[in-house]
Short mmCIF file of C-alpha atoms in Angstrom, two decimals:
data_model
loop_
_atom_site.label_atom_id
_atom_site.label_comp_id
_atom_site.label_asym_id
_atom_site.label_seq_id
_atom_site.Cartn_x
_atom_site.Cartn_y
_atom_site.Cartn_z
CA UNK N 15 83.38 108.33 108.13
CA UNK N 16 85.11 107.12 105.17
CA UNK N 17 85.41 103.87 103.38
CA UNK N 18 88.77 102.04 103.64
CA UNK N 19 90.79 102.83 100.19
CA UNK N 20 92.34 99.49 97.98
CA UNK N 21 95.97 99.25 98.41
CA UNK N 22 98.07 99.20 95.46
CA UNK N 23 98.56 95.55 95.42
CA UNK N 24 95.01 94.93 95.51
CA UNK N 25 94.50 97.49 92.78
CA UNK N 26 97.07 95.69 91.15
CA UNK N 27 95.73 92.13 91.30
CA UNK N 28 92.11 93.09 90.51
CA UNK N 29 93.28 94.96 87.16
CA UNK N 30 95.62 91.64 86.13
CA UNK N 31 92.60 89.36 87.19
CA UNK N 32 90.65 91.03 85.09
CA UNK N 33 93.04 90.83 82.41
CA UNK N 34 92.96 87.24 82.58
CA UNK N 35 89.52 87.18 81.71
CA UNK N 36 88.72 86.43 86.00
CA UNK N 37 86.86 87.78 88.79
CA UNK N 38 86.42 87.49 91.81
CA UNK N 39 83.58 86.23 92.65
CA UNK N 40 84.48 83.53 89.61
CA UNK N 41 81.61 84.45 87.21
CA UNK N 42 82.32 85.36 83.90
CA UNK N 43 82.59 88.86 81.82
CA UNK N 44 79.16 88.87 80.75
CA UNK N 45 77.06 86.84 83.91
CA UNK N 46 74.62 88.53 86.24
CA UNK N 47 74.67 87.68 90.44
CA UNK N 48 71.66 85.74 91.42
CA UNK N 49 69.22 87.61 92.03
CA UNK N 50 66.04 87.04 94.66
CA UNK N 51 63.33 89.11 95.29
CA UNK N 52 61.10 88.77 98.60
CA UNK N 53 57.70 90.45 98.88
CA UNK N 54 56.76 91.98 102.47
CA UNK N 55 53.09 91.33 104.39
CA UNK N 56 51.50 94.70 102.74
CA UNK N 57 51.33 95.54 98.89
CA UNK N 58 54.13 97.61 97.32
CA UNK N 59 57.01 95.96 99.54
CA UNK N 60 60.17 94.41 98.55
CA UNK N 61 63.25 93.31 99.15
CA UNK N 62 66.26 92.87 96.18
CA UNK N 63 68.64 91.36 96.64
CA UNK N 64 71.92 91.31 93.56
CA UNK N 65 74.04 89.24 95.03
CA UNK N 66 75.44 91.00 98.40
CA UNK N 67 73.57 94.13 97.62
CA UNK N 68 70.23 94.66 99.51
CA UNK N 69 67.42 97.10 98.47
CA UNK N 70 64.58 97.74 100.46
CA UNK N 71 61.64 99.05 98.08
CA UNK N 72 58.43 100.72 99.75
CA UNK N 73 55.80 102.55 98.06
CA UNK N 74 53.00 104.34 99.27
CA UNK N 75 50.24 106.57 97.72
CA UNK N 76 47.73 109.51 99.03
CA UNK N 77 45.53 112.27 97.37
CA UNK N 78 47.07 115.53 96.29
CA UNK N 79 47.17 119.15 93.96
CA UNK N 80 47.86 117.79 90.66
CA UNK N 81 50.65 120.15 88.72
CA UNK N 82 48.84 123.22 87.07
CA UNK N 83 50.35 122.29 83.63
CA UNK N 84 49.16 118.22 83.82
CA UNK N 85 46.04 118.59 86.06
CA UNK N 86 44.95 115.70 84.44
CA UNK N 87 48.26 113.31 85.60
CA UNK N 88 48.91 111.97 88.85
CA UNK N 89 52.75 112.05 90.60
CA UNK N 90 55.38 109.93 91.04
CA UNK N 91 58.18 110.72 93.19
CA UNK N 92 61.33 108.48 93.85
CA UNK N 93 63.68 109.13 97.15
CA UNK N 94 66.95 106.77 97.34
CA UNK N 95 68.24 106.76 100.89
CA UNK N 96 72.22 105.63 101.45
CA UNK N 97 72.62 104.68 105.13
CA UNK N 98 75.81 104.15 107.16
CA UNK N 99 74.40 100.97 107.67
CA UNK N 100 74.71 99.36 104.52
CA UNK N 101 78.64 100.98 103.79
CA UNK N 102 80.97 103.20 106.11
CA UNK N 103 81.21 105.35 103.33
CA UNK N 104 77.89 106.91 103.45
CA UNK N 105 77.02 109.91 105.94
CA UNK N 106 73.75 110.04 107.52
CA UNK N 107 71.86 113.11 106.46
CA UNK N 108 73.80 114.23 103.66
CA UNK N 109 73.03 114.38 100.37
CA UNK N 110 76.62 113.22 97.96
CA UNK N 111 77.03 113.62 94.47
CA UNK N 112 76.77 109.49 93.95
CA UNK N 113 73.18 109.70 95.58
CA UNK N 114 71.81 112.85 93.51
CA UNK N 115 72.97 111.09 90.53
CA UNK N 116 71.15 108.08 91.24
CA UNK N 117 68.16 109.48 92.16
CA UNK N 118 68.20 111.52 88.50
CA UNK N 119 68.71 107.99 86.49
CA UNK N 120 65.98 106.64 88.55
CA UNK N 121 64.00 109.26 87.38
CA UNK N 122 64.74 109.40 83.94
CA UNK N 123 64.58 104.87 83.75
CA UNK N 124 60.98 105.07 85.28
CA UNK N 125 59.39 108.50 85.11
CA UNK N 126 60.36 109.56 82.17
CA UNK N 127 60.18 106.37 80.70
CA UNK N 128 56.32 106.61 81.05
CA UNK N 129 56.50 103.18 82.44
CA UNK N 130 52.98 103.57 84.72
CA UNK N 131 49.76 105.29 83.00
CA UNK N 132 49.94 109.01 84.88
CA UNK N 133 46.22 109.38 83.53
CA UNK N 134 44.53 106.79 85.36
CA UNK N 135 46.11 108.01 88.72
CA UNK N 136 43.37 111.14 88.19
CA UNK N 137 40.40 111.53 90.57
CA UNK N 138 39.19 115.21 90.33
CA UNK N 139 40.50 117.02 87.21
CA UNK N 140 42.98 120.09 88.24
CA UNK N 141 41.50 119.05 91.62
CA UNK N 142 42.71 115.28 93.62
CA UNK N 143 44.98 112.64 91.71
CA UNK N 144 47.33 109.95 93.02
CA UNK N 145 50.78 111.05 94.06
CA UNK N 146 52.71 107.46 93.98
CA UNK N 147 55.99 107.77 96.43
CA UNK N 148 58.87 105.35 95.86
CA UNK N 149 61.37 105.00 98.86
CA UNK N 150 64.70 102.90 98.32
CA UNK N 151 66.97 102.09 101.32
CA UNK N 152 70.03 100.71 100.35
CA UNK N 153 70.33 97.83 103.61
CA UNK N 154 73.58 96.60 101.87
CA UNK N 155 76.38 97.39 100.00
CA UNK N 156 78.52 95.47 97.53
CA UNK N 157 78.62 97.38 94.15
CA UNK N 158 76.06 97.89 91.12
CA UNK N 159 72.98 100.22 92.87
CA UNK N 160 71.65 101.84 90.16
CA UNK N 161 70.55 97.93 88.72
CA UNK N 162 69.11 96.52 92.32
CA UNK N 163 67.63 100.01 92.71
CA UNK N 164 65.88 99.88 89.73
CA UNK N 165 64.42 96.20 90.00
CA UNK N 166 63.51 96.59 93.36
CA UNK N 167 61.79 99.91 92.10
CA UNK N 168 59.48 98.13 89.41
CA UNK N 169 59.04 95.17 90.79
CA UNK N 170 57.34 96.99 93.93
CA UNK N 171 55.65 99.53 91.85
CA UNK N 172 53.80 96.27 90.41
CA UNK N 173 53.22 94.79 93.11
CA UNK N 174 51.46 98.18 95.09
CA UNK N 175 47.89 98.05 94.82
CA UNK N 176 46.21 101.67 95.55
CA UNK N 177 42.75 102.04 97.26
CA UNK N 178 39.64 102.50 95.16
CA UNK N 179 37.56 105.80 95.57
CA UNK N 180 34.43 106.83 94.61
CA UNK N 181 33.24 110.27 93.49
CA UNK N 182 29.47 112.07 94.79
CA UNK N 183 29.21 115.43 93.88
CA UNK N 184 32.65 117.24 95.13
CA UNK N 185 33.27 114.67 97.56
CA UNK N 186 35.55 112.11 97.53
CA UNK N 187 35.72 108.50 99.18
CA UNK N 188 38.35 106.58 99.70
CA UNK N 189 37.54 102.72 100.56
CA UNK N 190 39.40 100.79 102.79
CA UNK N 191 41.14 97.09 101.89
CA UNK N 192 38.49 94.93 103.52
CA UNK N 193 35.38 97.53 102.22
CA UNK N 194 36.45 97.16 98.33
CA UNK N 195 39.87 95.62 97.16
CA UNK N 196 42.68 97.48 96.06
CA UNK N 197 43.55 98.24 92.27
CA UNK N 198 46.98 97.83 90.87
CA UNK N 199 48.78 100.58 89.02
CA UNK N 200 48.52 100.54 85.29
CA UNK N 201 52.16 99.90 83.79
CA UNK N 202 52.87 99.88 80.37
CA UNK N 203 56.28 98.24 80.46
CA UNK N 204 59.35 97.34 83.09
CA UNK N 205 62.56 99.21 82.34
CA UNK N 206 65.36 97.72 83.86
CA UNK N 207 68.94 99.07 84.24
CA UNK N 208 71.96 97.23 83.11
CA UNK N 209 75.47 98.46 84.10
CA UNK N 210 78.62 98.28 82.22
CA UNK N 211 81.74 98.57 83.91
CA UNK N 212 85.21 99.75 81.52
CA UNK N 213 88.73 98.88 82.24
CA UNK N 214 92.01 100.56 80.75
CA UNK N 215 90.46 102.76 78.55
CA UNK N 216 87.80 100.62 77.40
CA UNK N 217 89.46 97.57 76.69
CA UNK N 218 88.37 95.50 78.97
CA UNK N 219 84.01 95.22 79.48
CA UNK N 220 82.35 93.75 82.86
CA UNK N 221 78.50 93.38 83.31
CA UNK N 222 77.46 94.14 86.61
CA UNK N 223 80.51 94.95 88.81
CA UNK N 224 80.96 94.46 92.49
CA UNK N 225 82.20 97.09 94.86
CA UNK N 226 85.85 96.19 94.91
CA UNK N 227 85.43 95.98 90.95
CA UNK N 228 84.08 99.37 90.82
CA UNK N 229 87.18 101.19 92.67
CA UNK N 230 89.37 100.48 89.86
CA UNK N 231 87.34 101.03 86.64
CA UNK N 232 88.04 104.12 84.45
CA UNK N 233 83.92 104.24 83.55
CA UNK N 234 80.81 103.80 83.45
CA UNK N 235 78.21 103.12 80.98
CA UNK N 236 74.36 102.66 81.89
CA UNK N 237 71.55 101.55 79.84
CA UNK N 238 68.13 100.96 80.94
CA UNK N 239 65.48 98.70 79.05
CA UNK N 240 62.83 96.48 77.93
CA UNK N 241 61.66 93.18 77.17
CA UNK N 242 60.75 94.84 74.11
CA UNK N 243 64.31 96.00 73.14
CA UNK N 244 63.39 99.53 73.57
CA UNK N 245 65.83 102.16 74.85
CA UNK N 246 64.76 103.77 78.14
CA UNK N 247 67.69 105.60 79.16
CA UNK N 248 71.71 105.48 78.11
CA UNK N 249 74.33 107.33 80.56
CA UNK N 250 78.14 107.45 80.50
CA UNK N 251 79.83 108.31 83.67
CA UNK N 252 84.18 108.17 84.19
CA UNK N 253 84.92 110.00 81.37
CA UNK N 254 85.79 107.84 78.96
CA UNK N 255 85.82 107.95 75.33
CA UNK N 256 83.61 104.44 74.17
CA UNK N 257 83.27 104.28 70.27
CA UNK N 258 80.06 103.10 68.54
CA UNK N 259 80.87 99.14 68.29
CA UNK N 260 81.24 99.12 71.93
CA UNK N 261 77.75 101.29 72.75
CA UNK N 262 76.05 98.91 70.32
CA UNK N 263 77.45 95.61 71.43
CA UNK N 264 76.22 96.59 75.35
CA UNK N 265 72.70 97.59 73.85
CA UNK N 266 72.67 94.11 72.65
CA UNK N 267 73.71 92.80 75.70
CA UNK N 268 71.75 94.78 77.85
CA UNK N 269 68.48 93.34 75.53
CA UNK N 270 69.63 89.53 76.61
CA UNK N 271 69.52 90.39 80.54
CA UNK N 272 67.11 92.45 79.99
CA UNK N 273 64.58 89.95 78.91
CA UNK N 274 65.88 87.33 81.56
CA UNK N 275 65.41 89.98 84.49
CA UNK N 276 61.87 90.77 82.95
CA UNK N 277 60.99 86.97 83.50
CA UNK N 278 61.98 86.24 87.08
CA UNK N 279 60.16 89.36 87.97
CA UNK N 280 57.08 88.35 86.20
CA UNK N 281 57.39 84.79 88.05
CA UNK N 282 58.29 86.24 91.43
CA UNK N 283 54.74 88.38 91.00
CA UNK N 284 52.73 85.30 89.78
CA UNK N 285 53.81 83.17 92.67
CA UNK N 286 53.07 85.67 95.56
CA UNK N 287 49.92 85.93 93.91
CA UNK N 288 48.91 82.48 94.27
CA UNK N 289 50.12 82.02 97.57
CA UNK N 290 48.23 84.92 98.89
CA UNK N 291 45.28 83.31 97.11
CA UNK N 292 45.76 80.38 98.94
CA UNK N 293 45.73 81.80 102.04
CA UNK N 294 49.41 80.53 102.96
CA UNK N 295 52.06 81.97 104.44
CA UNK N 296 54.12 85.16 102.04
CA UNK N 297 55.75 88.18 102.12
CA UNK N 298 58.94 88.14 104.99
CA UNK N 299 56.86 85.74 107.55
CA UNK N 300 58.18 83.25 105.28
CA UNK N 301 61.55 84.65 105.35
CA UNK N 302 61.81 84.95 108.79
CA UNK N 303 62.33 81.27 109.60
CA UNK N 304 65.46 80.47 106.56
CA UNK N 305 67.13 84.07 107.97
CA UNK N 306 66.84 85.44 104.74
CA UNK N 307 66.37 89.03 106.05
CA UNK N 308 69.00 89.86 108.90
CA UNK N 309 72.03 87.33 107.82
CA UNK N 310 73.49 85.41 104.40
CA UNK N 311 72.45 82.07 105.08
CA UNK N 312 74.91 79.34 103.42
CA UNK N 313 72.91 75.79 101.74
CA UNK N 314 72.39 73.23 104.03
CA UNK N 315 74.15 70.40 103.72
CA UNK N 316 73.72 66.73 104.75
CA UNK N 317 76.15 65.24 107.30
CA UNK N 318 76.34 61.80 108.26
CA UNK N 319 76.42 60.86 111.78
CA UNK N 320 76.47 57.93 112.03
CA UNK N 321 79.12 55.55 114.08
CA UNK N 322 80.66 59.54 115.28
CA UNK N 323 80.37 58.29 118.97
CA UNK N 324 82.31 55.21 118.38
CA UNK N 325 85.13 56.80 116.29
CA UNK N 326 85.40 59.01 118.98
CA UNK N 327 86.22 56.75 121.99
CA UNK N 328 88.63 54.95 119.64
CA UNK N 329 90.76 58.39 118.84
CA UNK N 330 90.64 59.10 122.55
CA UNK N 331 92.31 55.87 123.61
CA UNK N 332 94.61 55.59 120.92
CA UNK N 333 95.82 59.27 122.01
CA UNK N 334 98.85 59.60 124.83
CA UNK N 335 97.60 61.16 127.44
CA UNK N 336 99.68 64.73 128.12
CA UNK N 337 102.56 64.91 130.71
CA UNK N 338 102.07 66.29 134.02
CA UNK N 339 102.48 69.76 135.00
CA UNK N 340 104.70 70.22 137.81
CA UNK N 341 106.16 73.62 138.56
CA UNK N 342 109.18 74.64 140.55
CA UNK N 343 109.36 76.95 143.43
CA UNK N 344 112.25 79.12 142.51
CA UNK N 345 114.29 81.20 145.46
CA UNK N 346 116.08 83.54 143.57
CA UNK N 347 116.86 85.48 147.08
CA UNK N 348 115.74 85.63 150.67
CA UNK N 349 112.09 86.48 151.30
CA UNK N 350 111.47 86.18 147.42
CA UNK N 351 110.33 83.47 145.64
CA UNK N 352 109.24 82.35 141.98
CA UNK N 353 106.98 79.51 140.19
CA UNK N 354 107.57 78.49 136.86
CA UNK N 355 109.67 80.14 134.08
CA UNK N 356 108.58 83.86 134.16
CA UNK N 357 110.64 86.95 134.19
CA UNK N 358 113.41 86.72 136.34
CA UNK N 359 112.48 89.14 139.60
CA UNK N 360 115.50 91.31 140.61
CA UNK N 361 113.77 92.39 143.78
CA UNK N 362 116.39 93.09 146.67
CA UNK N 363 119.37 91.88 144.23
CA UNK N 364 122.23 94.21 144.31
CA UNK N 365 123.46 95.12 140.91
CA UNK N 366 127.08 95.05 140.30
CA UNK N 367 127.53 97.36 137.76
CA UNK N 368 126.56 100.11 140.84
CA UNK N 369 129.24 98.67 143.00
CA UNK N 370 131.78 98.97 140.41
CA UNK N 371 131.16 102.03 140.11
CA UNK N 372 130.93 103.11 143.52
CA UNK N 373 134.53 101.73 144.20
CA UNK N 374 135.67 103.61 141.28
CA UNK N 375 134.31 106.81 142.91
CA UNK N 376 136.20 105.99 146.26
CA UNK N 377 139.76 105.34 144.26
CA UNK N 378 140.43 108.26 142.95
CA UNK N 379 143.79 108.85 141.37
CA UNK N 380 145.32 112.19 140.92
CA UNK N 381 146.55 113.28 137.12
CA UNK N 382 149.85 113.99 136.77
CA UNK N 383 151.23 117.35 137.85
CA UNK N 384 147.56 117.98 140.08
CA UNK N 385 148.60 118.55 144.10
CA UNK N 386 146.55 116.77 146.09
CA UNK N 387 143.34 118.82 147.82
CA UNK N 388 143.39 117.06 150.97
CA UNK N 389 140.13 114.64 152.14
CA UNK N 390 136.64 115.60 152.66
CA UNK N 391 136.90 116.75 155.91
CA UNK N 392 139.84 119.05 155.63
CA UNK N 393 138.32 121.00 153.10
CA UNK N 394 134.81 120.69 154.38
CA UNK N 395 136.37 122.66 157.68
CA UNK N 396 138.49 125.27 155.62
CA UNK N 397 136.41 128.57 155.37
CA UNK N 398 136.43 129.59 152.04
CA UNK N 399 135.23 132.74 149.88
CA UNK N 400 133.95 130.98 146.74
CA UNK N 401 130.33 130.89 146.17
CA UNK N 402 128.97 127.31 145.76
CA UNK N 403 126.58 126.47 143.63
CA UNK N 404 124.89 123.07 144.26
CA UNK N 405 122.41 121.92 141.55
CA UNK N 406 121.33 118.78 142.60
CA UNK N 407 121.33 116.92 146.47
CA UNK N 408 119.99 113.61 145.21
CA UNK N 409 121.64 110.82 146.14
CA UNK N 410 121.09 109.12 143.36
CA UNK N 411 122.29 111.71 140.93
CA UNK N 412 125.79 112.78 141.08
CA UNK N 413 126.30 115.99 142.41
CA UNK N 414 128.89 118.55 140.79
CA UNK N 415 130.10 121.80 142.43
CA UNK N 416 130.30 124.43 139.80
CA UNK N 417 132.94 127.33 140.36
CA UNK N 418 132.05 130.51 137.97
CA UNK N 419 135.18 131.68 136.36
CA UNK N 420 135.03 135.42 137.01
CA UNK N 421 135.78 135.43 140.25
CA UNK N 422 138.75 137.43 140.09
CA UNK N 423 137.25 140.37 138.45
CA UNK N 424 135.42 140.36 141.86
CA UNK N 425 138.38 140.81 143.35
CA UNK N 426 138.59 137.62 145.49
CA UNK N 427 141.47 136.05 146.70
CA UNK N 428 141.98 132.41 145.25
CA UNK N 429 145.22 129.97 145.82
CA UNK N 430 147.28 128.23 143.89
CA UNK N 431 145.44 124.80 144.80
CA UNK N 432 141.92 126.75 143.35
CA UNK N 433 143.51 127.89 140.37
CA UNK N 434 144.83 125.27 139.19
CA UNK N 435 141.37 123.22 140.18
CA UNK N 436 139.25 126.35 137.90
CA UNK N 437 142.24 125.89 134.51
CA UNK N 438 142.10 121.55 134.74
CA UNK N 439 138.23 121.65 134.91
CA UNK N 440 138.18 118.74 137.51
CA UNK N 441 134.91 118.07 139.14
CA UNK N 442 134.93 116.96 142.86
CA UNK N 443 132.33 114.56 143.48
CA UNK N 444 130.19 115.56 146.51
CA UNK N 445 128.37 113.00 146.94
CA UNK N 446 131.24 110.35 147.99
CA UNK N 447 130.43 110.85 151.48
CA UNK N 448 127.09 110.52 150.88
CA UNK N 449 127.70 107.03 149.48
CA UNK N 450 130.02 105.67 151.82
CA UNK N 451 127.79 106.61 155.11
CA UNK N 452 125.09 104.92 153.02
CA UNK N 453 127.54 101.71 152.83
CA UNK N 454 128.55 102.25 156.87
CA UNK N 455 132.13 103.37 156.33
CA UNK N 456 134.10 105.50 158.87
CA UNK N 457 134.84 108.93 158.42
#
């Protein structure tokens, strides 16, 4: 299944809006969607959400081979899922070029970034480490992955706590939660990407486009950072030409939200903290009840209702009160019948566009210079040698007596009167008899 394409006039007033210096969703050229992150019941779940786009972040962990050349480092794998669910556009089970070349900027923004300590994921040397799995679901979709993937990425990767282990001889034990608590991952730093979204050849510049937004843009530019101003990653999609000015003034960009993001990530992990401290209720059983998970719940707002019952009574007798139905039997003819203004029934009604023509059929005049061939029932009783061919003996259809025109190479005999009926052409009408026994006429 396929997503719906933009029309030209949409394309159209999207490109002059964003001429204007507008969008869409009325935020500026430079401003970021809100952005809210919910922790689930377990460590190392998430939920982002960037505006209308939802990302479900889950990691998990468990012991395995190290790699022969790092048998000292643990593993960290990333998987990015697109679902039909969260656009029409994706297939289930298939892997497009869009989600292969997210997956490879997710790798090169965290893994390669050396964002978490690899060491300290060892157990055995060249024996048992960590591998550290990151799953992604996309649950929504309304532009800009790549940055919700990414947040929602790092903030559960901070959040995970792995179990501790302990080492006798060549075995190893693995504690449970409630036997010895859980140790976070080591992370050095939080590299977030920032999208920049190019119009006509780079003239225009949008931070953080939106689906619709995204359609019409001639490129791409990602850059993925940290608090610290340090460059992660930098990748150009669209191909478009961007000079250096314009590559240094979204670096310096990028730093600003960068920083900001970096913030309300670092709060969002200080307050689940202290509420799981406390013993209160986190994670999506707090959710739950303000139908933050499954819908887009709008800000309550006060309404006064006060002196509504009133008001109403005093509408209701100031109103006139509607005029009375009464419908009509209509008899349009006997044994038929009608109520109110419908289609008119034409039931046993005789149409008289059939009599005319019927009469027609029964006065037939004679062209000039024709002799007359007598009525039906003379010529029904005359033998005759033609062959008859009859295509048709419904009533309703008239009926035409064809006479082939080599019938004298036969060598029949034919008159004068069936000459001169083959070289004028005229058709006798067969079934006049038919209609006027059908009317009750005499013969």
């Amino acid at each position: 299944m396929r997503d719906t394409p933009l029309s030209n006039c949409e394309r159209q007033f999207i490109l002059q809006a964003i001429a204007e210096r507008q969008r869409l969703d009325g935020r500026q050229t430079y401003d970021y969607r809100n952005i809210k992150i919910t922790f689930g019941t377990e460590y190392g779940c998430c939920i982002v959400e960037l505006g209308k786009t939802r990302v479900l972040a889950q990691v998990s962990c468990e012991l395995a081979t190290p790699k022969l050349s790092r048998p000292t480092e643990g593993i960290i794998f990333f998987n990015l899922e697109l679902s039909p669910m969260a656009s029409p556009a994706f297939e289930p089970g298939r892997q497009s070029e869009l989600l292969v070349k997210l997956n490879r900027l997710l790798e090169r923004c965290l893994r390669n970034s050396k964002c978490i300590d690899t060491e300290s994921l060892c157990v055995v040397a060249g024996a048992k480490v960590w591998q550290i799995r990151v799953d992604l679901h996309l649950l929504n979709h309304d532009g800009n992955i790549i940055d919700a993937a990414s947040i929602a990425a790092i903030v559960a990767l901070s959040h995970f706590k792995r179990p501790d282990v302990s080492i006798q001889g060549e075995e190893v034990t693995v504690y449970t939660p409630e036997e010895r608590d859980p140790i976070p991952l080591s992370i050095h730093h939080m590299p977030i990407a920032v999208s920049f979204a190019f119009f006509q050849q780079g003239t225009y510049l949008l931070v953080d486009p939106i689906e619709h937004e995204e359609r019409v843009m001639d490129g791409l530019l990602v850059i993925a950072m940290n608090k610290h101003r340090e460059l992660c990653t930098i990748q150009s999609s669209g191909g478009i030409m961007l000079l250096k000015d314009q590559v240094l003034r979204c670096t310096k960009i990028a730093g600003v939200k960068v920083a900001e993001i970096t913030e309300l990530m670092q709060k969002a992990l200080e307050n689940d903290k202290k509420v799981r401290q406390k013993g209160g209720k986190f994670g999506f059983a707090e959710s739950i009840p303000n139908k933050r998970i499954t819908t887009f719940k709008l800000d309550e707002a006060p309404v006064d209702t006060d002196g509504v019952e009133e008001q109403a009574e005093e509408i209701v007798s100031k109103a006139e009160p509607p005029p009375p139905l009464v419908s009509k039997t209509i008899v349009r003819a006997p044994g038929t019948g009608q109520i109110g203004e419908g289609i008119q029934n034409e039931w046993m009604i005789d149409d008289p566009e059939e009599e005319e023509e019927e009469e027609d059929e029964e006065d037939i005049v004679p062209e000039p210079g024709a002799q007359s061939l007598g009525n039906d029932n003379e010529r029904a009783s005359k033998p005759t040698d033609v062959e008859v061919i009859q295509l048709s003996d419904s009533e309703e259809e008239e009926v035409m007596i064809l006479e082939p025109e080599g019938m004298q190479k036969k060598g029949r005999k034919i008159n004068c009167e069936e000459q001169q009926q083959i070289s004028t052409g005229k058709i006798v009408p067969q079934n006049k008899k038919k209609k006027q026994k059908k009317k009750g006429s005499k013969l």
